[in-house]
C-alpha cells in the first residue's frame, strides 16, 4: 500500500478533530514537481546530479530565514555556475554563488505550516492529559488508603504490576507494538477479573485510567504518522531534486518540532499514578528479591533485609554486594535499621511482612541462624529492643552475627 493511502486509512482510527492536523502528504508530494521544474529551468538539476556526492564540487545545500519563512539555498563555486543553462538568481561573494530556491522555499513553508498545526494538537493533549493525571491521582490516593481500603490497594497493585510488565510505551517501541501491548494488557485485566472485585468507585477510576492509556496510544499514532510522513517526504524530495534536505531540514526546524510529548506524558502517568500504590519491586532486597523486611541501610546507602545481612555476616561476606564498599555489611548493627522505611513497609505491605515473618520462623526452626554467644570474638548485633517493631520471636532478636 502506498503511504498516501496508508496515512489516510490509519487516520480513521484517530479522533476526528485531530485528522486535519496531520501532515498533508499528498499536497506536499505534488509541490515537489515545482521544485524539480525550477531546478531544471535554471539548469541546476543537471549540475546537482552530475556532482552529487563529489567532495571536490563544493556544492552545499542549507537553510536560511526562520521556521516561519524558510529559505533553502545552494552555495556553489562560480566555476560550476557557468555550466547552468538557465537564468539563475544568485548572489556572488568570494568566488561562491548563493542561489535562493523559490519553489523549494514554498515547499518547506508548507511543511513548516503542517508541523505547526501538528504541534497544536500535541500541546493541547499534553495540557489536557496532565490535568487528568493530577485529578485521577487525587481520586486514586483517597480510594486506596491502606488504613481504610487495604483490599482496593492490593487490587490496584496487581493492576499496576500488569501495566508495568506490559511495557506499552517503552522508549523505542513502535506504534503497532504499543497498540498490541495495550490490547494484551486489556485482555489480561478481563481474564483476571480484578475489576469485578473492586467497588463501583474504583471501577470508575479504572475506566478513566484505561481511557487515558487509550488516548496515549492514539497520540502515539498521531506522532508516528506525522514523523513517518515527514521522513518519507524528505526522502522523496532528495531523490527527485538531488538535494540533501533529510540531513539539513531537521536541524533547521528543530525548535519548531515538538518531540517526545508521548514519553513525557507516560512519565507523568507512571510517576504520579502508578506510584500511588507502591510496588514490591521498588522496596525489594537485592539479595533475596523479596520485600526488604526490617530494612538495614548500610553506610553506602544500599538497603537489604535483615535476614540477608545476618546470613552475609555469618558467612564473612562483609563488603557491600552492590558497590563493594569495604566492610559495609560488617559494620551494620541495630542503629542501621531504617525506621521510617520500616514503618512505611508495614503500612503498605502488611501481607508481604506477614509472609516474611513466617519464612523467618521457618529459618529459625531449620537452624539457619546461630544462637547468641557462639563466638569468641565480640558479635555484631543487628537487633536492639529499642528499635524493634515486631514480635519478640523474630529471628533478629534471637541471633547475633558471627
CSV table of C-alpha atoms in Angstrom, one decimal:
chain,number,residue,atom,x,y,z
A,1,UNK,CA,0.0,0.0,0.0
A,2,UNK,CA,1.3,3.4,-0.9
A,3,UNK,CA,2.0,5.7,2.0
A,4,UNK,CA,-0.6,8.3,1.0
A,5,UNK,CA,-3.3,5.6,1.2
A,6,UNK,CA,-1.8,4.2,4.4
A,7,UNK,CA,-1.9,7.5,6.2
A,8,UNK,CA,-5.4,8.1,5.0
A,9,UNK,CA,-6.5,4.7,6.3
A,10,UNK,CA,-4.6,5.0,9.6
A,11,UNK,CA,-6.1,8.4,10.3
A,12,UNK,CA,-9.6,6.9,10.5
A,13,UNK,CA,-8.6,5.5,13.9
A,14,UNK,CA,-7.7,8.9,15.3
A,15,UNK,CA,-10.1,11.4,16.8
A,16,UNK,CA,-11.8,13.3,14.0
A,17,UNK,CA,-10.6,16.7,15.3
A,18,UNK,CA,-7.0,15.5,15.0
A,19,UNK,CA,-7.1,14.5,11.4
A,20,UNK,CA,-6.9,18.0,9.8
A,21,UNK,CA,-3.7,18.5,11.8
A,22,UNK,CA,-1.8,15.6,10.2
A,23,UNK,CA,0.8,16.4,7.6
A,24,UNK,CA,-0.8,16.9,4.1
A,25,UNK,CA,1.4,14.3,2.4
A,26,UNK,CA,-0.4,14.4,-0.9
A,27,UNK,CA,-0.2,18.1,-1.2
A,28,UNK,CA,3.5,18.2,-0.3
A,29,UNK,CA,4.2,15.4,-2.8
A,30,UNK,CA,2.5,17.4,-5.6
A,31,UNK,CA,4.5,20.5,-4.8
A,32,UNK,CA,7.8,18.6,-5.3
A,33,UNK,CA,7.1,18.8,-9.0
A,34,UNK,CA,7.5,22.6,-8.9
A,35,UNK,CA,10.8,22.2,-7.0
A,36,UNK,CA,12.2,19.9,-9.7
A,37,UNK,CA,10.8,22.2,-12.5
A,38,UNK,CA,12.6,25.2,-11.0
A,39,UNK,CA,15.9,23.3,-10.8
A,40,UNK,CA,15.6,22.1,-14.4
A,41,UNK,CA,14.7,25.5,-15.7
A,42,UNK,CA,17.8,27.1,-14.1
A,43,UNK,CA,20.0,24.2,-15.3
A,44,UNK,CA,20.8,23.4,-11.7
A,45,UNK,CA,19.3,19.9,-11.8
A,46,UNK,CA,21.9,18.6,-14.2
A,47,UNK,CA,24.7,20.1,-12.2
A,48,UNK,CA,23.5,18.7,-8.9
A,49,UNK,CA,23.0,15.2,-10.4
A,50,UNK,CA,26.4,15.3,-12.1
A,51,UNK,CA,28.3,16.2,-9.0
A,52,UNK,CA,26.2,14.5,-6.3
A,53,UNK,CA,28.5,13.0,-3.7
A,54,UNK,CA,31.6,14.7,-5.3
A,55,UNK,CA,33.6,16.3,-2.4
A,56,UNK,CA,35.5,18.4,-4.9
A,57,UNK,CA,32.4,20.0,-6.3
A,58,UNK,CA,32.0,22.3,-3.2
A,59,UNK,CA,28.2,22.4,-3.7
A,60,UNK,CA,26.4,22.8,-0.4
A,61,UNK,CA,22.7,22.9,0.5
A,62,UNK,CA,21.4,24.6,3.6
A,63,UNK,CA,18.6,26.8,5.1
A,64,UNK,CA,18.4,30.4,5.9
A,65,UNK,CA,15.5,32.5,7.1
A,66,UNK,CA,13.4,31.3,10.1
A,67,UNK,CA,11.0,28.5,10.7
A,68,UNK,CA,8.1,30.6,9.6
A,69,UNK,CA,9.9,31.7,6.4
A,70,UNK,CA,12.4,29.0,5.5
A,71,UNK,CA,14.8,29.9,2.7
A,72,UNK,CA,16.7,26.9,1.3
A,73,UNK,CA,19.6,27.8,-0.9
A,74,UNK,CA,22.6,26.3,-2.7
A,75,UNK,CA,26.1,27.5,-2.3
A,76,UNK,CA,28.2,26.6,-5.3
A,77,UNK,CA,31.6,27.6,-6.7
A,78,UNK,CA,31.4,30.1,-9.5
A,79,UNK,CA,33.1,27.7,-11.9
A,80,UNK,CA,30.2,25.3,-11.7
A,81,UNK,CA,27.6,28.0,-12.2
A,82,UNK,CA,28.8,28.5,-15.8
A,83,UNK,CA,27.5,25.0,-16.5
A,84,UNK,CA,24.0,26.1,-15.8
A,85,UNK,CA,22.0,26.6,-18.9
A,86,UNK,CA,19.2,28.8,-17.4
A,87,UNK,CA,19.0,32.2,-15.8
A,88,UNK,CA,19.9,31.9,-12.1
A,89,UNK,CA,19.0,34.4,-9.4
A,90,UNK,CA,22.2,34.4,-7.3
A,91,UNK,CA,24.4,36.4,-5.0
A,92,UNK,CA,28.2,36.3,-5.7
A,93,UNK,CA,30.8,36.5,-2.9
A,94,UNK,CA,34.5,35.5,-3.0
A,95,UNK,CA,34.1,33.0,-5.8
A,96,UNK,CA,31.0,31.4,-4.2
A,97,UNK,CA,27.5,31.8,-5.5
A,98,UNK,CA,24.4,31.7,-3.2
A,99,UNK,CA,21.3,30.6,-5.1
A,100,UNK,CA,18.0,31.0,-3.4
A,101,UNK,CA,15.4,28.4,-4.4
A,102,UNK,CA,12.0,29.9,-4.6
A,103,UNK,CA,9.9,26.8,-5.2
A,104,UNK,CA,11.9,24.9,-2.6
A,105,UNK,CA,11.1,27.7,-0.1
A,106,UNK,CA,7.4,27.3,-0.9
A,107,UNK,CA,7.6,23.6,-0.3
A,108,UNK,CA,9.2,23.9,3.1
A,109,UNK,CA,6.9,26.8,4.1
A,110,UNK,CA,4.0,24.3,3.6
A,111,UNK,CA,5.8,21.6,5.5
A,112,UNK,CA,6.5,24.0,8.4
A,113,UNK,CA,2.9,25.1,8.5
A,114,UNK,CA,1.8,21.4,8.7
A,115,UNK,CA,4.3,20.8,11.6
A,116,UNK,CA,3.0,23.9,13.4
A,117,UNK,CA,-0.6,22.5,13.1
A,118,UNK,CA,0.6,19.1,14.5
A,119,UNK,CA,2.2,20.9,17.5
A,120,UNK,CA,-1.2,22.5,18.3
A,121,UNK,CA,-2.7,19.0,19.0
A,122,UNK,CA,0.4,17.8,20.9
A,123,UNK,CA,0.4,20.9,23.2
A,124,UNK,CA,-3.3,20.7,23.8
A,125,UNK,CA,-3.2,17.0,24.6
A,126,UNK,CA,-0.3,17.4,26.9
A,127,UNK,CA,-2.1,20.1,28.9
A,128,UNK,CA,-5.4,18.2,28.9
A,129,UNK,CA,-3.9,14.8,29.9
A,130,UNK,CA,-1.6,16.3,32.5
A,131,UNK,CA,-4.6,17.8,34.3
A,132,UNK,CA,-6.4,14.5,34.0
A,133,UNK,CA,-3.5,12.7,35.6
A,134,UNK,CA,-3.3,15.1,38.5
A,135,UNK,CA,-7.1,14.8,39.1
A,136,UNK,CA,-7.0,11.0,38.9
A,137,UNK,CA,-4.0,10.9,41.2
A,138,UNK,CA,-6.0,12.7,43.9
A,139,UNK,CA,-9.0,10.4,43.5
A,140,UNK,CA,-6.9,7.2,43.5
A,141,UNK,CA,-5.0,8.3,46.6
A,142,UNK,CA,-8.2,8.6,48.5
A,143,UNK,CA,-9.6,5.3,47.2
A,144,UNK,CA,-6.5,3.2,48.1
A,145,UNK,CA,-5.5,4.5,51.5
A,146,UNK,CA,-4.0,1.4,53.3
A,147,UNK,CA,-5.8,2.3,56.6
A,148,UNK,CA,-9.3,2.1,55.1
A,149,UNK,CA,-9.0,0.5,51.7
A,150,UNK,CA,-6.4,-2.3,52.0
A,151,UNK,CA,-8.3,-4.6,49.7
A,152,UNK,CA,-8.5,-2.0,47.0
A,153,UNK,CA,-4.9,-1.1,47.4
A,154,UNK,CA,-3.8,-4.7,46.7
A,155,UNK,CA,-6.2,-4.9,43.6
A,156,UNK,CA,-4.6,-1.7,42.2
A,157,UNK,CA,-1.1,-3.1,42.9
A,158,UNK,CA,-1.9,-6.1,40.8
A,159,UNK,CA,-3.3,-3.9,38.0
A,160,UNK,CA,-0.3,-1.6,38.0
A,161,UNK,CA,2.1,-4.6,38.1
A,162,UNK,CA,0.4,-6.0,34.9
A,163,UNK,CA,0.6,-2.5,33.4
A,164,UNK,CA,4.3,-2.0,34.1
A,165,UNK,CA,5.1,-5.5,32.8
A,166,UNK,CA,3.2,-4.8,29.6
A,167,UNK,CA,5.7,-2.0,28.7
A,168,UNK,CA,3.2,-0.4,26.5
A,169,UNK,CA,5.1,2.9,25.9
A,170,UNK,CA,8.7,1.9,26.4
A,171,UNK,CA,11.1,4.2,24.6
A,172,UNK,CA,11.8,2.9,21.1
A,173,UNK,CA,8.7,0.8,20.8
A,174,UNK,CA,6.7,1.3,17.6
A,175,UNK,CA,3.1,2.5,17.4
A,176,UNK,CA,2.0,-1.0,16.4
A,177,UNK,CA,3.8,-2.5,19.3
A,178,UNK,CA,2.2,-0.1,21.8
A,179,UNK,CA,-1.2,-0.8,20.4
A,180,UNK,CA,-0.7,-4.5,20.6
A,181,UNK,CA,0.7,-4.4,24.1
A,182,UNK,CA,-2.2,-2.2,25.3
A,183,UNK,CA,-4.7,-4.7,23.8
A,184,UNK,CA,-2.9,-7.6,25.6
A,185,UNK,CA,-3.0,-5.6,28.9
A,186,UNK,CA,-6.7,-5.0,28.5
A,187,UNK,CA,-7.2,-8.8,27.8
A,188,UNK,CA,-5.2,-9.7,30.9
A,189,UNK,CA,-7.4,-7.4,33.0
A,190,UNK,CA,-10.5,-9.1,31.7
A,191,UNK,CA,-9.1,-12.6,32.3
A,192,UNK,CA,-8.0,-11.8,35.9
A,193,UNK,CA,-11.4,-10.3,36.8
A,194,UNK,CA,-9.7,-7.7,39.0
A,195,UNK,CA,-12.2,-5.0,38.1
A,196,UNK,CA,-15.2,-7.2,39.2
A,197,UNK,CA,-13.6,-7.4,42.7
A,198,UNK,CA,-13.5,-3.6,43.0
A,199,UNK,CA,-16.0,-1.2,44.5
A,200,UNK,CA,-18.0,0.8,42.0
A,201,UNK,CA,-15.9,3.9,42.7
A,202,UNK,CA,-12.7,2.1,41.9
A,203,UNK,CA,-14.2,0.6,38.7
A,204,UNK,CA,-14.9,4.1,37.6
A,205,UNK,CA,-11.3,5.1,38.3
A,206,UNK,CA,-10.0,2.1,36.4
A,207,UNK,CA,-12.2,3.1,33.4
A,208,UNK,CA,-10.6,6.5,33.5
A,209,UNK,CA,-7.1,5.0,33.7
A,210,UNK,CA,-7.8,2.7,30.7
A,211,UNK,CA,-9.2,5.6,28.7
A,212,UNK,CA,-6.2,7.7,29.5
A,213,UNK,CA,-3.9,5.0,28.1
A,214,UNK,CA,-6.1,4.6,25.0
A,215,UNK,CA,-5.7,8.3,24.4
A,216,UNK,CA,-1.9,7.9,24.8
A,217,UNK,CA,-2.0,5.1,22.2
A,218,UNK,CA,-3.9,7.4,19.8
A,219,UNK,CA,-1.4,10.2,20.5
A,220,UNK,CA,1.5,7.9,19.7
A,221,UNK,CA,-0.3,7.0,16.4
A,222,UNK,CA,-0.7,10.7,15.6
A,223,UNK,CA,3.0,11.4,16.3
A,224,UNK,CA,4.1,8.3,14.3
A,225,UNK,CA,2.1,9.2,11.2
A,226,UNK,CA,3.5,12.8,11.2
A,227,UNK,CA,7.0,11.6,11.8
A,228,UNK,CA,6.8,9.0,9.1
A,229,UNK,CA,5.2,11.4,6.7
A,230,UNK,CA,8.0,13.9,7.2
A,231,UNK,CA,10.7,11.3,6.8
A,232,UNK,CA,9.2,9.9,3.6
A,233,UNK,CA,8.5,13.3,2.0
A,234,UNK,CA,12.1,14.5,2.7
A,235,UNK,CA,13.4,11.3,1.3
A,236,UNK,CA,11.3,11.8,-1.9
A,237,UNK,CA,12.4,15.4,-2.0
A,238,UNK,CA,16.1,14.4,-2.1
A,239,UNK,CA,15.5,11.6,-4.5
A,240,UNK,CA,13.8,13.9,-7.1
A,241,UNK,CA,15.9,17.0,-6.6
A,242,UNK,CA,19.3,15.8,-5.8
A,243,UNK,CA,19.4,18.0,-2.7
A,244,UNK,CA,20.1,16.9,0.9
A,245,UNK,CA,17.0,18.0,2.9
A,246,UNK,CA,16.9,14.9,5.1
A,247,UNK,CA,20.2,15.9,6.7
A,248,UNK,CA,19.7,19.7,6.8
A,249,UNK,CA,16.0,20.3,7.5
A,250,UNK,CA,15.6,18.5,10.9
A,251,UNK,CA,18.4,20.7,12.3
A,252,UNK,CA,16.9,23.9,10.9
A,253,UNK,CA,13.3,23.0,12.1
A,254,UNK,CA,14.5,21.6,15.5
A,255,UNK,CA,12.9,24.3,17.6
A,256,UNK,CA,9.7,24.1,15.7
A,257,UNK,CA,9.3,20.3,16.0
A,258,UNK,CA,7.8,19.1,19.3
A,259,UNK,CA,9.3,15.7,20.3
A,260,UNK,CA,8.7,13.2,23.0
A,261,UNK,CA,5.3,14.5,24.1
A,262,UNK,CA,4.1,11.0,24.4
A,263,UNK,CA,7.1,9.9,26.5
A,264,UNK,CA,6.7,12.9,28.7
A,265,UNK,CA,3.0,12.1,29.4
A,266,UNK,CA,3.8,8.5,30.0
A,267,UNK,CA,6.5,9.5,32.5
A,268,UNK,CA,3.9,11.7,34.3
A,269,UNK,CA,1.5,8.7,34.4
A,270,UNK,CA,4.0,6.3,35.9
A,271,UNK,CA,5.4,8.8,38.4
A,272,UNK,CA,2.1,10.2,39.7
A,273,UNK,CA,-0.4,7.4,39.2
A,274,UNK,CA,1.4,4.1,39.4
A,275,UNK,CA,3.5,5.3,42.4
A,276,UNK,CA,0.3,6.0,44.4
A,277,UNK,CA,0.3,2.3,45.1
A,278,UNK,CA,3.9,1.3,45.7
A,279,UNK,CA,5.2,-2.0,44.1
A,280,UNK,CA,7.2,-4.6,46.0
A,281,UNK,CA,10.0,-4.4,43.4
A,282,UNK,CA,10.7,-0.8,44.4
A,283,UNK,CA,11.4,-1.9,48.0
A,284,UNK,CA,12.9,-5.4,47.4
A,285,UNK,CA,16.1,-6.7,48.9
A,286,UNK,CA,18.7,-7.1,46.1
A,287,UNK,CA,19.9,-10.4,47.5
A,288,UNK,CA,16.6,-12.4,48.1
A,289,UNK,CA,14.4,-10.2,45.8
A,290,UNK,CA,11.7,-10.2,48.5
A,291,UNK,CA,10.4,-7.3,50.4
A,292,UNK,CA,13.3,-5.7,52.4
A,293,UNK,CA,11.7,-6.6,55.8
A,294,UNK,CA,13.4,-4.9,58.7
A,295,UNK,CA,15.4,-2.8,56.2
A,296,UNK,CA,19.1,-2.3,57.1
A,297,UNK,CA,20.6,0.7,55.4
A,298,UNK,CA,24.4,0.3,55.1
A,299,UNK,CA,26.9,3.1,55.2
A,300,UNK,CA,26.9,3.2,51.4
A,301,UNK,CA,23.2,3.8,51.5
A,302,UNK,CA,22.2,0.4,50.0
A,303,UNK,CA,19.3,-1.3,51.7
A,304,UNK,CA,18.9,-5.0,52.5
A,305,UNK,CA,16.6,-7.1,54.6
A,306,UNK,CA,17.9,-8.1,58.0
A,307,UNK,CA,17.7,-11.8,57.2
A,308,UNK,CA,20.1,-11.5,54.2
A,309,UNK,CA,22.5,-9.3,56.2
A,310,UNK,CA,22.6,-11.8,59.1
A,311,UNK,CA,23.5,-14.6,56.6
A,312,UNK,CA,26.1,-12.4,54.9
A,313,UNK,CA,27.8,-11.5,58.2
A,314,UNK,CA,27.7,-15.2,59.3
A,315,UNK,CA,29.5,-16.2,56.1
A,316,UNK,CA,32.0,-13.4,56.5
A,317,UNK,CA,30.8,-11.6,53.3
A,318,UNK,CA,31.5,-8.2,54.8
A,319,UNK,CA,31.6,-5.9,51.8
A,320,UNK,CA,28.5,-4.4,50.2
A,321,UNK,CA,27.4,-6.8,47.4
A,322,UNK,CA,26.2,-3.9,45.3
A,323,UNK,CA,29.0,-1.3,45.3
A,324,UNK,CA,31.7,-3.4,47.1
A,325,UNK,CA,32.3,-0.8,49.8
A,326,UNK,CA,34.7,-2.3,52.3
A,327,UNK,CA,33.2,-3.8,55.4
A,328,UNK,CA,29.8,-2.1,54.8
A,329,UNK,CA,28.0,-5.3,55.8
A,330,UNK,CA,30.4,-6.0,58.7
A,331,UNK,CA,29.8,-2.5,60.2
A,332,UNK,CA,26.0,-2.9,60.1
A,333,UNK,CA,24.3,-3.0,63.5
A,334,UNK,CA,20.9,-2.1,65.2
A,335,UNK,CA,21.5,1.6,64.5
A,336,UNK,CA,21.3,0.9,60.8
A,337,UNK,CA,17.6,-0.1,60.9
A,338,UNK,CA,15.7,2.4,58.7
A,339,UNK,CA,12.8,3.1,61.0
A,340,UNK,CA,10.9,5.4,58.5
A,341,UNK,CA,11.2,2.8,55.7
A,342,UNK,CA,10.2,0.1,58.1
A,343,UNK,CA,7.0,1.9,59.2
A,344,UNK,CA,6.2,2.6,55.5
A,345,UNK,CA,6.6,-1.0,54.5
A,346,UNK,CA,4.4,-2.2,57.4
A,347,UNK,CA,1.7,0.2,56.3
A,348,UNK,CA,1.7,-0.6,52.6
A,349,UNK,CA,2.8,-4.2,52.5
A,350,UNK,CA,1.1,-5.9,55.5
A,351,UNK,CA,0.7,-9.2,53.6
A,352,UNK,CA,4.3,-9.3,52.5
A,353,UNK,CA,5.5,-8.5,56.0
A,354,UNK,CA,3.5,-11.4,57.3
A,355,UNK,CA,5.0,-13.8,54.7
A,356,UNK,CA,8.5,-12.6,55.6
A,357,UNK,CA,7.8,-13.3,59.3
A,358,UNK,CA,6.6,-16.8,58.5
A,359,UNK,CA,9.6,-17.5,56.4
A,360,UNK,CA,11.8,-16.1,59.1
A,361,UNK,CA,10.3,-18.5,61.6
A,362,UNK,CA,11.0,-21.5,59.4
A,363,UNK,CA,14.6,-20.4,59.0
A,364,UNK,CA,14.9,-20.3,62.8
A,365,UNK,CA,13.4,-23.8,63.1
A,366,UNK,CA,15.8,-25.1,60.5
A,367,UNK,CA,18.7,-23.7,62.4
A,368,UNK,CA,19.7,-21.3,59.6
A,369,UNK,CA,21.0,-18.7,62.2
A,370,UNK,CA,23.5,-19.1,65.1
A,371,UNK,CA,22.4,-18.6,68.7
A,372,UNK,CA,23.8,-15.8,70.8
A,373,UNK,CA,27.2,-16.1,72.4
A,374,UNK,CA,28.5,-18.7,69.9
A,375,UNK,CA,31.6,-16.7,69.0
A,376,UNK,CA,34.8,-16.0,70.8
A,377,UNK,CA,35.0,-12.6,69.3
A,378,UNK,CA,32.6,-9.7,70.1
A,379,UNK,CA,29.5,-10.2,67.9
A,380,UNK,CA,27.9,-7.6,65.7
A,381,UNK,CA,24.2,-7.3,66.8
A,382,UNK,CA,21.6,-6.4,64.2
A,383,UNK,CA,18.8,-6.2,66.8
A,384,UNK,CA,18.2,-3.9,69.7
A,385,UNK,CA,14.9,-3.9,71.7
A,386,UNK,CA,14.6,-0.2,71.4
A,387,UNK,CA,14.3,-0.4,67.6
A,388,UNK,CA,12.0,-3.5,67.5
A,389,UNK,CA,8.7,-3.2,65.6
A,390,UNK,CA,7.8,-6.9,65.5
A,391,UNK,CA,7.2,-9.9,67.8
A,392,UNK,CA,9.9,-10.9,70.3
A,393,UNK,CA,10.2,-14.3,68.5
A,394,UNK,CA,11.6,-12.6,65.3
A,395,UNK,CA,14.9,-14.0,64.3
A,396,UNK,CA,17.0,-10.9,64.7
A,397,UNK,CA,16.1,-10.7,68.4
A,398,UNK,CA,17.4,-14.2,68.9
A,399,UNK,CA,20.5,-14.0,66.8
A,400,UNK,CA,23.9,-12.3,66.9
A,401,UNK,CA,26.2,-12.4,63.9
A,402,UNK,CA,29.4,-14.3,63.9
